Short mmCIF file of C-alpha atoms and ligand atoms in Angstrom, two decimals:
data_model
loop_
_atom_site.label_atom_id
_atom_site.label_comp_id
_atom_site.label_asym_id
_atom_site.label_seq_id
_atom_site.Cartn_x
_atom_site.Cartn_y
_atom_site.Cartn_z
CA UNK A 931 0.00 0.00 0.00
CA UNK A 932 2.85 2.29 0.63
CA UNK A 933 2.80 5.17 -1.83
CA UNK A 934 0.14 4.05 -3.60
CA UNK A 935 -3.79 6.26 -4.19
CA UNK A 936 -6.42 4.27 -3.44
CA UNK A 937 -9.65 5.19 -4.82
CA UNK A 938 -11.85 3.72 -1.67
CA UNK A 939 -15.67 3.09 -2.12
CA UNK A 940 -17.71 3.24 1.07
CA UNK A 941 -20.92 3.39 2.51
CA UNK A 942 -21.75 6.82 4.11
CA UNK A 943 -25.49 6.89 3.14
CA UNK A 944 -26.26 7.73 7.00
CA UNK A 945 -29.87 8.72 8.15
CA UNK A 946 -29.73 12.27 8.90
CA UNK A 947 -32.07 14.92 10.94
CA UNK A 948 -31.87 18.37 10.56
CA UNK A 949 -28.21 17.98 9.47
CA UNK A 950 -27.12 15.41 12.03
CA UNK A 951 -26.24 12.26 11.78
CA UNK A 952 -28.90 9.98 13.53
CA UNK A 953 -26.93 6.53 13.63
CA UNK A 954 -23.27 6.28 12.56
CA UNK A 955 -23.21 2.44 12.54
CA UNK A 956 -21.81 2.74 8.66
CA UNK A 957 -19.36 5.24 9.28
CA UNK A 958 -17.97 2.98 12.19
CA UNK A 959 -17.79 -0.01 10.17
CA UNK A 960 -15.61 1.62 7.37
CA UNK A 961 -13.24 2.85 9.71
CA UNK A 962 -10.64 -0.41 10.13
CA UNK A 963 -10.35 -0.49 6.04
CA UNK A 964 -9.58 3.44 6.34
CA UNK A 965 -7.47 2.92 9.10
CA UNK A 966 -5.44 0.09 7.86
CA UNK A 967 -4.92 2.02 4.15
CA UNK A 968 -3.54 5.31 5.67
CA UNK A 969 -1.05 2.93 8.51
CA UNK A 970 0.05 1.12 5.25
CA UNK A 971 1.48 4.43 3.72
CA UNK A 972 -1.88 5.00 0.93
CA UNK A 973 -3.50 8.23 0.38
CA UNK A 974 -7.17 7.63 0.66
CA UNK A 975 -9.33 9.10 -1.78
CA UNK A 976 -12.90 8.53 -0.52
CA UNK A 977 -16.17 8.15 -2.39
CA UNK A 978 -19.70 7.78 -0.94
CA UNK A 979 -23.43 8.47 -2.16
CA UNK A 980 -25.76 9.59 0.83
CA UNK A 981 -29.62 9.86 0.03
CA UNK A 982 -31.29 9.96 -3.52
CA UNK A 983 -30.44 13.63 -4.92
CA UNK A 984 -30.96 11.99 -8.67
CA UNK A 985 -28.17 13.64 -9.97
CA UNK A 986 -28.24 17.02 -8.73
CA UNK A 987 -26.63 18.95 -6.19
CA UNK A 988 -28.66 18.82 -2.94
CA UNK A 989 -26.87 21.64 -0.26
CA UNK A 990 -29.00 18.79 2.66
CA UNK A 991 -27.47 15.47 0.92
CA UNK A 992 -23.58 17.09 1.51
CA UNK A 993 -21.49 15.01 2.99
CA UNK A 994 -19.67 17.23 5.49
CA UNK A 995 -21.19 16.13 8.31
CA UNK A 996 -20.11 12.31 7.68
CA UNK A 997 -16.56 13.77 7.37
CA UNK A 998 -16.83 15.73 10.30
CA UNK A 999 -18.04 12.25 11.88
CA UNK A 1000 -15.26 10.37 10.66
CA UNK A 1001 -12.44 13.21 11.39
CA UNK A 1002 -13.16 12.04 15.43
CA UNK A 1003 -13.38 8.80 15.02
CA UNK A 1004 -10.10 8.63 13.24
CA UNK A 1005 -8.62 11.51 14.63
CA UNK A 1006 -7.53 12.51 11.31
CA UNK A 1007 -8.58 15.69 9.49
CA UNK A 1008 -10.97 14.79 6.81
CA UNK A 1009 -11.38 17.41 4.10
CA UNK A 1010 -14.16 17.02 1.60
CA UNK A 1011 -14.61 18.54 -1.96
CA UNK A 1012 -17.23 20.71 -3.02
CA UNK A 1013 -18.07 18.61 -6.04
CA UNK A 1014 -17.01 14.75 -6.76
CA UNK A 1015 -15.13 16.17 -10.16
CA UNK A 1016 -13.57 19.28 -11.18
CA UNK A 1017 -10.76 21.09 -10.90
CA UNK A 1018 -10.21 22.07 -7.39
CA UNK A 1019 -11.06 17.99 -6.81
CA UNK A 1020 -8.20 17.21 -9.44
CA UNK A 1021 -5.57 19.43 -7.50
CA UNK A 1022 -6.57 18.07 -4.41
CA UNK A 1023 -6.46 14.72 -4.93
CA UNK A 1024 -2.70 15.66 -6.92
CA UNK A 1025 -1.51 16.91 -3.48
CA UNK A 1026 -2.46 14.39 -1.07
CA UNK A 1027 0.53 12.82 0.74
CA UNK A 1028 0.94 8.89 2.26
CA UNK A 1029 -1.33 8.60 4.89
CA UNK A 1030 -4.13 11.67 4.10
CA UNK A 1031 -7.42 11.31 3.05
CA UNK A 1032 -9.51 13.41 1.30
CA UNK A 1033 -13.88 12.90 0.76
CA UNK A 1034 -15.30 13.24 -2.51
CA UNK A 1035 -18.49 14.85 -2.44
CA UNK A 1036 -21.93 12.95 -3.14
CA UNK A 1037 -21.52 10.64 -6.28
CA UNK A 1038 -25.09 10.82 -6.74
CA UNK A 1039 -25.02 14.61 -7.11
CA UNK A 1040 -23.79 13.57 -11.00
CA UNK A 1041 -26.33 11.77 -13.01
CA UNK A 1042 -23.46 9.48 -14.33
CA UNK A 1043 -22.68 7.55 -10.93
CA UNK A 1044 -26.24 5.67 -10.80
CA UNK A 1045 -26.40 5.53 -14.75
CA UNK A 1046 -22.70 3.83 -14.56
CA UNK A 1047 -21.71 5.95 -17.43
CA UNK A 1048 -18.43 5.02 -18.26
CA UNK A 1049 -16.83 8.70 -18.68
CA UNK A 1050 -17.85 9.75 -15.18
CA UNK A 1051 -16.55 6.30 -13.90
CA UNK A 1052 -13.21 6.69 -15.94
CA UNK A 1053 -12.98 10.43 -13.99
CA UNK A 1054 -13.61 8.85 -10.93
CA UNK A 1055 -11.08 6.30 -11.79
CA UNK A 1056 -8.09 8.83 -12.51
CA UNK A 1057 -8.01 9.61 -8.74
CA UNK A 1058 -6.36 6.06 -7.73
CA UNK A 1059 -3.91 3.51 -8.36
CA UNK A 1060 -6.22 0.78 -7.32
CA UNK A 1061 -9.92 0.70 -6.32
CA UNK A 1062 -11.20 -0.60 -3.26
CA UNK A 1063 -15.00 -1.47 -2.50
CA UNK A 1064 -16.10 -1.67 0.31
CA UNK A 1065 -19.24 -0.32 0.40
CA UNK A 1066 -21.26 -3.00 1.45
CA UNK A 1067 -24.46 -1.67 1.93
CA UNK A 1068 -24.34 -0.07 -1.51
CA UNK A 1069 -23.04 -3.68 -3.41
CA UNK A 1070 -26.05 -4.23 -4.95
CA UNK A 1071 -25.96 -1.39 -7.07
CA UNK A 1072 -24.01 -1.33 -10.25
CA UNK A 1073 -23.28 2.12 -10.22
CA UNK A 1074 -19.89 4.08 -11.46
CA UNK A 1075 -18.29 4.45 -8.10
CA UNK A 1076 -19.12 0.86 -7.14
CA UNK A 1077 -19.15 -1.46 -10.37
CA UNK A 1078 -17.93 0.77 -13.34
CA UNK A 1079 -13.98 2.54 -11.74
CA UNK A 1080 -13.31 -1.43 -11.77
CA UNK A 1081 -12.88 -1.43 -15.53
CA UNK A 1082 -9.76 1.01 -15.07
CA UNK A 1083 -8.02 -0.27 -11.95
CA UNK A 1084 -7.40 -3.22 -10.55
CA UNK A 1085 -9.71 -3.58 -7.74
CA UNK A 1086 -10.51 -5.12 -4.26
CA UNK A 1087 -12.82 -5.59 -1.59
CA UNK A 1088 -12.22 -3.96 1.86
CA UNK A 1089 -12.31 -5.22 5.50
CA UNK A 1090 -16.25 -4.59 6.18
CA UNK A 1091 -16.92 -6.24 2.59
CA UNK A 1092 -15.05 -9.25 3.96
CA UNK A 1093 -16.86 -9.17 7.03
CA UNK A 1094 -20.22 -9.01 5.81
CA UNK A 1095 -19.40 -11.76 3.16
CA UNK A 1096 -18.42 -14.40 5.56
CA UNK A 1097 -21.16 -13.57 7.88
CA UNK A 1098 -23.53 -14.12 5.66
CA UNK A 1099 -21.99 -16.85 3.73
CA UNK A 1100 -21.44 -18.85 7.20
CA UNK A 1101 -25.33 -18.43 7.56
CA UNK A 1102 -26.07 -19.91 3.79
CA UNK A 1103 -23.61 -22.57 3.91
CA UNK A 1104 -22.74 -23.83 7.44
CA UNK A 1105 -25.07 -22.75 10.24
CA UNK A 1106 -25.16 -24.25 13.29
CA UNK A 1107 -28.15 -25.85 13.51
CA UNK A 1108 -31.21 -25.33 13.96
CA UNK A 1109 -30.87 -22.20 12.50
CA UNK A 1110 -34.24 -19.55 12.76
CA UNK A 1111 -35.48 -16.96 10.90
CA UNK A 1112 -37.18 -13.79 12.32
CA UNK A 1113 -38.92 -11.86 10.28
CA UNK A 1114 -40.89 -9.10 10.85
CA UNK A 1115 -40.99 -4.99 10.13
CA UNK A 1116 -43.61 -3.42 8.17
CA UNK A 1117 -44.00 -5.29 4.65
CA UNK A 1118 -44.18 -8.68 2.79
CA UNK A 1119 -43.24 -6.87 -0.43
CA UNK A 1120 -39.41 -6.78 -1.08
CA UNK A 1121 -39.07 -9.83 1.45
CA UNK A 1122 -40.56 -12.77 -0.47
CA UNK A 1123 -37.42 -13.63 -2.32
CA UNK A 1124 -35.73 -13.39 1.25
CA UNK A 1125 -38.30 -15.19 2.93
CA UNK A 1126 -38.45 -18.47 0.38
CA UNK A 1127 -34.98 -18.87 -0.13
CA UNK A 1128 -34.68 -19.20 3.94
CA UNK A 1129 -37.70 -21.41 3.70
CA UNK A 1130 -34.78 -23.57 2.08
CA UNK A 1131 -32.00 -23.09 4.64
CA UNK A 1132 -34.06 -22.30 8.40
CA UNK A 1133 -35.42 -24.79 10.65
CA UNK A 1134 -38.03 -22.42 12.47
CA UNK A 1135 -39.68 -18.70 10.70
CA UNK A 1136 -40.99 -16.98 13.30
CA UNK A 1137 -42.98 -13.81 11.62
CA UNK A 1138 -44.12 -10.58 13.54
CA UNK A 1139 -44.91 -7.14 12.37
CA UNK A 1140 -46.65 -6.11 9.55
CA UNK A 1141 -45.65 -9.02 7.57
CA UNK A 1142 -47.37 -11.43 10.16
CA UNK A 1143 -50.34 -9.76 9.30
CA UNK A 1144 -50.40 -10.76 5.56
CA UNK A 1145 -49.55 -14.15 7.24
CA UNK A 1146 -52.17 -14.19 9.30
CA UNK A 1147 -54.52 -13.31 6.20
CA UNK A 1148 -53.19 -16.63 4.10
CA UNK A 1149 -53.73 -18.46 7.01
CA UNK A 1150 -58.10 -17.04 7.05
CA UNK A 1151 -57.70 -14.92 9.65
CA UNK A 1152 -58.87 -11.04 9.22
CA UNK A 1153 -56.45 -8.48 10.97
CA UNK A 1154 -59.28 -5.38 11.25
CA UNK A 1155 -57.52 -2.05 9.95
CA UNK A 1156 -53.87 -3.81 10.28
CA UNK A 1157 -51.03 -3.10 7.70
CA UNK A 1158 -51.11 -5.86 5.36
CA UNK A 1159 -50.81 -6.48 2.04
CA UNK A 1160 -53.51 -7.68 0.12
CA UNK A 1161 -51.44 -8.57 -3.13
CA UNK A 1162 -49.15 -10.41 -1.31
CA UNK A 1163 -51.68 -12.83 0.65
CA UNK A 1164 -50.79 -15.31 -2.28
CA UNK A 1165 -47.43 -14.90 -2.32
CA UNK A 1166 -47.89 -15.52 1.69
CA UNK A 1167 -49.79 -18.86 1.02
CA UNK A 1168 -47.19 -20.16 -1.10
CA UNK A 1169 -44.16 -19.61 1.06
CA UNK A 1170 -46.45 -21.25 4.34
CA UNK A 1171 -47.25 -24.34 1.84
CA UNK A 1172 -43.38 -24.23 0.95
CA UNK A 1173 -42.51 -24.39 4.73
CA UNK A 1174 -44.96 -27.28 4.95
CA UNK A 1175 -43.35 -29.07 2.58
CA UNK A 1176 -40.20 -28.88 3.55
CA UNK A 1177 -41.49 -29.43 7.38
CA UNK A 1178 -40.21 -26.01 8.52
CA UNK A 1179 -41.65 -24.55 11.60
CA UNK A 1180 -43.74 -21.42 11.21
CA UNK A 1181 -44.86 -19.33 14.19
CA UNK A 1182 -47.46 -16.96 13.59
CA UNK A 1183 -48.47 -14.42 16.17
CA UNK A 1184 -51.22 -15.63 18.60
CA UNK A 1185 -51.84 -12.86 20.35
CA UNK A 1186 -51.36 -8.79 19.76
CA UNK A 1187 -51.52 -5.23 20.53
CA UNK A 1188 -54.10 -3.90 19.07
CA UNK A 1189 -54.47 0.26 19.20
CA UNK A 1190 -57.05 2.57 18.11
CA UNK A 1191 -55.20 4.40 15.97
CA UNK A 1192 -50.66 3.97 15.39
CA UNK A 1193 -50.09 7.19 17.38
CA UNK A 1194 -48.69 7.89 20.96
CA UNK A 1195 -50.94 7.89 23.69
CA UNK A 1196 -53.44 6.18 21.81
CA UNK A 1197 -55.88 3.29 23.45
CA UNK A 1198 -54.47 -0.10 23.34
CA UNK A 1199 -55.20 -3.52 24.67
CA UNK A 1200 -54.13 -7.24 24.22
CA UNK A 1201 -56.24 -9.65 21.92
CA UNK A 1202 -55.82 -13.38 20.51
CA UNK A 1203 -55.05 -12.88 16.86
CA UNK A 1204 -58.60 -15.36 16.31
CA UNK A 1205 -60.60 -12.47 17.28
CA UNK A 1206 -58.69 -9.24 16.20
CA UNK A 1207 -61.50 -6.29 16.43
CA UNK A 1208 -62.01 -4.78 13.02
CA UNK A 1209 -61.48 -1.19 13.85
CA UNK A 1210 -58.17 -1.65 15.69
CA UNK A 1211 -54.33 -2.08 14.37
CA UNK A 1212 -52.40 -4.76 15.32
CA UNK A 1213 -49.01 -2.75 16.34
CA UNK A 1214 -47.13 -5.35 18.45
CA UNK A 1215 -47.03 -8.90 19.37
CA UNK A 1216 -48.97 -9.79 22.30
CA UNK A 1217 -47.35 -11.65 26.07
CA UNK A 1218 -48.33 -14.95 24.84
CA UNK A 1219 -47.02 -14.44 21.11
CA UNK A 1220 -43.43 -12.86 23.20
CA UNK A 1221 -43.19 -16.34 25.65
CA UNK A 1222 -43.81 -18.69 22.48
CA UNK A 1223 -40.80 -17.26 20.49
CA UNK A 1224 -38.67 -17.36 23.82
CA UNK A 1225 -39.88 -20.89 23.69
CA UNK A 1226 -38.95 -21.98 20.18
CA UNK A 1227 -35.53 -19.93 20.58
CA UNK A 1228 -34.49 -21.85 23.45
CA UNK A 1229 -32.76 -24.71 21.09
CA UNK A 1230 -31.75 -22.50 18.59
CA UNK A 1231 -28.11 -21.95 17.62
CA UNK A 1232 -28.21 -19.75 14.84
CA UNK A 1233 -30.60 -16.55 14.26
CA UNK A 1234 -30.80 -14.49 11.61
CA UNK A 1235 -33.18 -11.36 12.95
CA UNK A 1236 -34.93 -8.66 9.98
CA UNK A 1237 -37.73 -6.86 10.60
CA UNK A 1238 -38.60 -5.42 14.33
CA UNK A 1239 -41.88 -6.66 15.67
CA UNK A 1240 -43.89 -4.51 15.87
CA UNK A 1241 -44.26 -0.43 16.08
CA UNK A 1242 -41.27 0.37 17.98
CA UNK A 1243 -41.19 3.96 17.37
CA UNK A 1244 -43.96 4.05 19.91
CA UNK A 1245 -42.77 3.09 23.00
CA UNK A 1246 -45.85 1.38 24.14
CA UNK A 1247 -45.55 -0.74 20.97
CA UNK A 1248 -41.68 -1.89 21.43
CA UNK A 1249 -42.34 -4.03 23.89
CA UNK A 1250 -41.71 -7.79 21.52
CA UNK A 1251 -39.15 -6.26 19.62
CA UNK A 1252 -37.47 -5.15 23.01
CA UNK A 1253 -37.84 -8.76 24.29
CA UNK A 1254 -36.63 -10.51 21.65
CA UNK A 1255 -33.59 -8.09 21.23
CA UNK A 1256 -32.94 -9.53 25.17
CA UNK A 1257 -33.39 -12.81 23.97
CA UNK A 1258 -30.96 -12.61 20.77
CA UNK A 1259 -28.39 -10.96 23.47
CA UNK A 1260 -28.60 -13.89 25.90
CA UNK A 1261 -28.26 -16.17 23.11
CA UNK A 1262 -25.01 -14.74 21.91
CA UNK A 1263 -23.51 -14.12 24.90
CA UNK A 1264 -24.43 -17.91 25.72
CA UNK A 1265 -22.78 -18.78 22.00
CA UNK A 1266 -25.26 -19.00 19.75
CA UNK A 1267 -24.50 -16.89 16.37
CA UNK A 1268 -26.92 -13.92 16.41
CA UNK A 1269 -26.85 -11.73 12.94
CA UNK A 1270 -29.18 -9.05 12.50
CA UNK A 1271 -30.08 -7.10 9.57
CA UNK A 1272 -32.00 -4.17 8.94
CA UNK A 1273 -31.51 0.02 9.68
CA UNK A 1274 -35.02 -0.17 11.95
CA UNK A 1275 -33.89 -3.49 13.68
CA UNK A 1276 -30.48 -2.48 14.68
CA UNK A 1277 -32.09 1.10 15.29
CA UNK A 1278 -34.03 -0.74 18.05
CA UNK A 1279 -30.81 -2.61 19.25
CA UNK A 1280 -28.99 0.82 19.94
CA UNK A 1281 -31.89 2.04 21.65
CA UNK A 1282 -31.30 -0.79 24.11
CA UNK A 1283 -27.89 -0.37 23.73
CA UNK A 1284 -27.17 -3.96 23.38
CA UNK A 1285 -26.19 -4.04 19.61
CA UNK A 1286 -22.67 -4.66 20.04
CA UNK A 1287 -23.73 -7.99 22.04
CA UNK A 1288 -24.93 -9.50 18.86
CA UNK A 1289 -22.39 -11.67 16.87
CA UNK A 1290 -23.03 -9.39 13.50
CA UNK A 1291 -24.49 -6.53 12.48
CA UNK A 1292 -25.51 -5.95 8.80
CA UNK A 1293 -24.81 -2.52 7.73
CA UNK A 1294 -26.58 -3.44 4.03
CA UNK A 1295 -30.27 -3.21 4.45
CA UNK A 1296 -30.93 -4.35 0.40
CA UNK A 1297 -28.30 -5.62 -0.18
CA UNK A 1298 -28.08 -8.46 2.85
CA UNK A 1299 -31.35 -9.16 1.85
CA UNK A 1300 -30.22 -9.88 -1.95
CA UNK A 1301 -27.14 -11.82 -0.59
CA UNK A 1302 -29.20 -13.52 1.26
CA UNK A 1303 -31.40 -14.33 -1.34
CA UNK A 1304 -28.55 -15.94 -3.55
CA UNK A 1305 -28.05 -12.92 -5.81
CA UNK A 1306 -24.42 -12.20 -7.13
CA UNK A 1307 -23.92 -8.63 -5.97
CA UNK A 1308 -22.67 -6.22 -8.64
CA UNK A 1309 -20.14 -4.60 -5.86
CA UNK A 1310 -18.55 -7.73 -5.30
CA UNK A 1311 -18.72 -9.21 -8.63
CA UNK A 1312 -16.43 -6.83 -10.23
CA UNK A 1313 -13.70 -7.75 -8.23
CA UNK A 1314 -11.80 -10.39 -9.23
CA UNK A 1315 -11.45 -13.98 -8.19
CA UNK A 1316 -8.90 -15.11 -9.69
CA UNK A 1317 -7.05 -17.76 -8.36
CA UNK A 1318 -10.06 -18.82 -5.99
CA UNK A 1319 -11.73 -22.55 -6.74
CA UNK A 1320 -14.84 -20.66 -8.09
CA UNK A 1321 -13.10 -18.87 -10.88
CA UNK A 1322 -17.44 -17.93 -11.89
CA UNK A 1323 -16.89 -14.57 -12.16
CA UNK A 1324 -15.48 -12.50 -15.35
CA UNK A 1325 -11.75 -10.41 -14.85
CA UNK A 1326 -13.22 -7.03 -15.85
CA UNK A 1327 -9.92 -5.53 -15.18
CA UNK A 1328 -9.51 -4.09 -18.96
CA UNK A 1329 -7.01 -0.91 -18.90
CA UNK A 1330 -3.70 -1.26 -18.58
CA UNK A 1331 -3.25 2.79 -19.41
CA UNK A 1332 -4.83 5.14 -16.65
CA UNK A 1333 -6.87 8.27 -18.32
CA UNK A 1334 -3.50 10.80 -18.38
CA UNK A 1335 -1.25 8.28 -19.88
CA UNK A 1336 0.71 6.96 -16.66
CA UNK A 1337 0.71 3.15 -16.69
CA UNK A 1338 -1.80 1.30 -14.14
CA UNK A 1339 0.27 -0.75 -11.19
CA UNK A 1340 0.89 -4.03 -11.84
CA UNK A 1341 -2.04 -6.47 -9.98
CA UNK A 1342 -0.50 -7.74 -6.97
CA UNK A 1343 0.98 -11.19 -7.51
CA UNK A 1344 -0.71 -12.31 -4.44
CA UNK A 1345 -3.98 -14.21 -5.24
CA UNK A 1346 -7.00 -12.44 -3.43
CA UNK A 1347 -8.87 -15.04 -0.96
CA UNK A 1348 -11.82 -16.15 -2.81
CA UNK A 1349 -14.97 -14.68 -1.05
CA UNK A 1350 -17.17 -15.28 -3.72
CA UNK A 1351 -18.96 -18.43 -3.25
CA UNK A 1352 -21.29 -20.03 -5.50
CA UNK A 1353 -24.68 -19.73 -3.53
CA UNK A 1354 -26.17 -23.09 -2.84
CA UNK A 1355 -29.24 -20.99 -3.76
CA UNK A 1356 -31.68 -21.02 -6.80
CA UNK A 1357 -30.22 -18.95 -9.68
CA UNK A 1358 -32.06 -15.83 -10.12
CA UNK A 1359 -32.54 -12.77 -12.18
CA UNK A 1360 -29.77 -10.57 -11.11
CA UNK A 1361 -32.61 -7.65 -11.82
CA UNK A 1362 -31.87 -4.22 -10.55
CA UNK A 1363 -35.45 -3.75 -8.85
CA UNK A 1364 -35.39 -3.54 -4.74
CA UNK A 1365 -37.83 -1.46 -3.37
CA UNK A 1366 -35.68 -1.16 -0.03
CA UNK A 1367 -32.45 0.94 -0.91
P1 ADP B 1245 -35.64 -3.08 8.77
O1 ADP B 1245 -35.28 -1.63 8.48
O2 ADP B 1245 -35.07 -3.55 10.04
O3 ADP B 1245 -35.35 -3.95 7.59
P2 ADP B 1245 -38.35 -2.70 7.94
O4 ADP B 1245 -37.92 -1.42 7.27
O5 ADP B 1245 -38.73 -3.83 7.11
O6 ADP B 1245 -37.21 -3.14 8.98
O7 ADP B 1245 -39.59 -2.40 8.89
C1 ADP B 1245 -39.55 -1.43 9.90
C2 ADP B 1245 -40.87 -0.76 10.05
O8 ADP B 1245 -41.90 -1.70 10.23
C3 ADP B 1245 -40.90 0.14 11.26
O9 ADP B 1245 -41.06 1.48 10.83
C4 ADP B 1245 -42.12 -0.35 12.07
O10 ADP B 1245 -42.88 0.71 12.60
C5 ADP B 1245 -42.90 -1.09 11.02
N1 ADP B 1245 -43.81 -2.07 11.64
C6 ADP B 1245 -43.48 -3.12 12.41
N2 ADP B 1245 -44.58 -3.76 12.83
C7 ADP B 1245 -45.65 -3.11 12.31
C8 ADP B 1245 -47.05 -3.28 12.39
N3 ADP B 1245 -47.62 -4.27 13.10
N4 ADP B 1245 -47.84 -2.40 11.75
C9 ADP B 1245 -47.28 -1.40 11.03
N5 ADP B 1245 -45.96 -1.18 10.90
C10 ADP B 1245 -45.14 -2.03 11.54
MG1 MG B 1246 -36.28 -0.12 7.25
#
């Protein structure tokens, strides 16, 4: 690394409030990679996207205050640019020294990064010697900054990437068994893929949330004003008859909160999900529901948690997903492998403050899901796997000439550890559509 620019793709896409960063979890994770480039003697040029400014410059989508974040975690300055490209960009990037860093500003603020147009990813490209991704949470996404700077340099994956890969490669291909799913949060849509191909792997599915209540619809029951999802009742039936099948365990809700209306300080009271009052909302799992999945968890060895369990923004209504968070914690600590995935879920987790207690957190909210599912991300694809057993996956490394003339480093000689692995999973259509990033 020593001398050398490397163009690092990372995930700062951070919920904000009024210009403040509400959970930093991403920022966190990248810091080891960042840390360990700028020890080893790199200058770090550093790309993100945060939010959906479709190609324009939006002053609230900067990303100052994510380099503000990261300058005290690090303890190292972090200037940004004022645009991603340009001139001032160009002469900053020329200056940095071994060991600084410097943020590009917003990707998506240019219309080329989410088109992957292959000028913008070429510009990008002229700011390293070597590109590495590891912007998990944005893999799925064959964008310019994450898929298309890996046609002009040759490219890796970083430390979180890693992480996240074997995490959720263990879970595919070796958990400890049984293994459940929990799966909750506010809709079916954009799970089903999720949900069947766990169908295939899980032992027990416990469902909550809103997407219990399209369950409890395929299974005849009527959930009164509830969320659910009427177009996905069928989708619903097939994955229970699936689960039957295959003799997977499925626990449904059998009692809930129900509430007047999903505000604070609203009426509320506990009912068997056989008899759920049409003019309430089911908003949380009920005490007999909670003891039930305490129950079925109490073999368990491996859990994979998405979705929390009901409305935890109200307080009132956190009270399953704030029991089964203490449940998942006394199951890692006692050794069982805990990952959880999902911005909301491990948003209820800090609350507690227990999500470092947990054996893995996901910071990819799509794209864990569409690992998960079996899908070759486009993030990870482009990096080469040469040298691995599972040589699957095309060398897209093309140009040996960097834009400017100055010839490209030679690839490393050392083979990269293969951390693609062919999913066990159905094949599917590696189609761009994900309603959830
Ligand atoms: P994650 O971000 O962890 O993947 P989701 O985004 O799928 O989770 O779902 C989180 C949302 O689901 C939360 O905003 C929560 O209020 C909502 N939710 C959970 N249970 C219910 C319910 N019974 N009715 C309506 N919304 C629910
Ligand atoms: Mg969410």
């Amino acid at each position: 690394m020593q001398g050398q620019r490397v163009l690092l793709r990372v995930d700062f896409n951070v919920p904000l409030s009024d210009g403040k960063i509400v959970d930093d979890s991403r920022i966190r994770a990248a810091v080891p990679t960042i840390k360990a480039l700028l020890d080893g003697g790199a200058s770090v040029v550093i790309m993100s996207h945060l939010g959906r400014p479709d190609g324009r410059v939006v002053d609230g989508l900067r990303l100052r205050p994510a380099a503000e974040r990261l300058t005290q975690l690090i303890r190292v300055n972090v200037p940004t640019t004022g645009d991603a490209l340009g001139v001032g960009t160009d002469d900053a990037v020329r200056r940095l020294r071994p060991g600084e860093l410097l943020l590009l500003e917003n990707v998506r603020f240019h219309a080329g990064e989410e088109r992957n147009d292959p000028a913008f990813a070429e510009r990008l490209a002229s700011y390293g010697d070597v590109f590495v991704n590891d912007a998990f949470g944005a893999a799925h996404r064959a964008h310019a900054s994450t898929v298309g700077v890996a046609a002009y340099l040759p490219s890796y994956v970083g430390l979180l990437m890693e992480q996240e890969v074997e995490a959720l490669s263990n879970l595919l291909e070796k958990p400890a068994r049984p293994f459940a799913a929990i799966v909750g949060g506010g809709k079916v849509s954009g799970k089903v893929a999720v949900l069947e191909a766990l169908i295939k792997k899980v032992d027990l599915l416990i469902l909550g949330g809103g997407v219990a209540n399209t369950f409890l619809v395929a299974s005849g029951r009527s959930v009164g004003k509830s969320l659910y999802e009427s177009k996905m009742v069928d989708d619903a039936r097939r994955i229970l008859k699936l689960a039957q099948d295959r003799g997977v365990r499925v626990l449904r809700p059998v009692d809930g909160v129900v509430a007047k209306e999903v505000t604070r300080g609203t009426e509320f009271k506990v009912v068997s999900t056989d008899k759920l009052p049409a003019s309430w909302h089911m908003v949380d799992l009920g005490p007999a529901s909670i003891t039930a999945i305490r129950e079925a968890l109490a073999p368990i060895k491996t859990i994979l948690w998405n979705g929390p369990l009901g409305v935890f923004e109200i307080p009132s209504f956190a009270v399953a997903t704030r029991e089964l968070a203490k449940v998942a914690a006394e199951k890692a600590d006692a050794g069982a492998t805990v990952v959880v995935g999902g911005g909301d879920s491990i948003a209820a987790l800090r609350q507690l403050g227990i999500a470092e207690k947990m054996t893995h957190l996901s910071t990819g909210g799509g794209a864990s899901l569409e690992f998960l599912e079996g899908r070759d991300l486009p993030g990870l694809a482009v990096v080469p796997t040469a040298g691995s057993p599972y040589e699957t996956l095309p060398i897209v490394y093309v140009a040996p000439v960097k834009p400017g003339g100055k010839a490209a480093p030679k690839r490393a000689a050392a083979k990269p550890k293969p951390i693609i692995k062919p999913s066990a999973l159905d094949d599917e259509d590696d189609d761009e559509s994900d309603p959830l990033a």
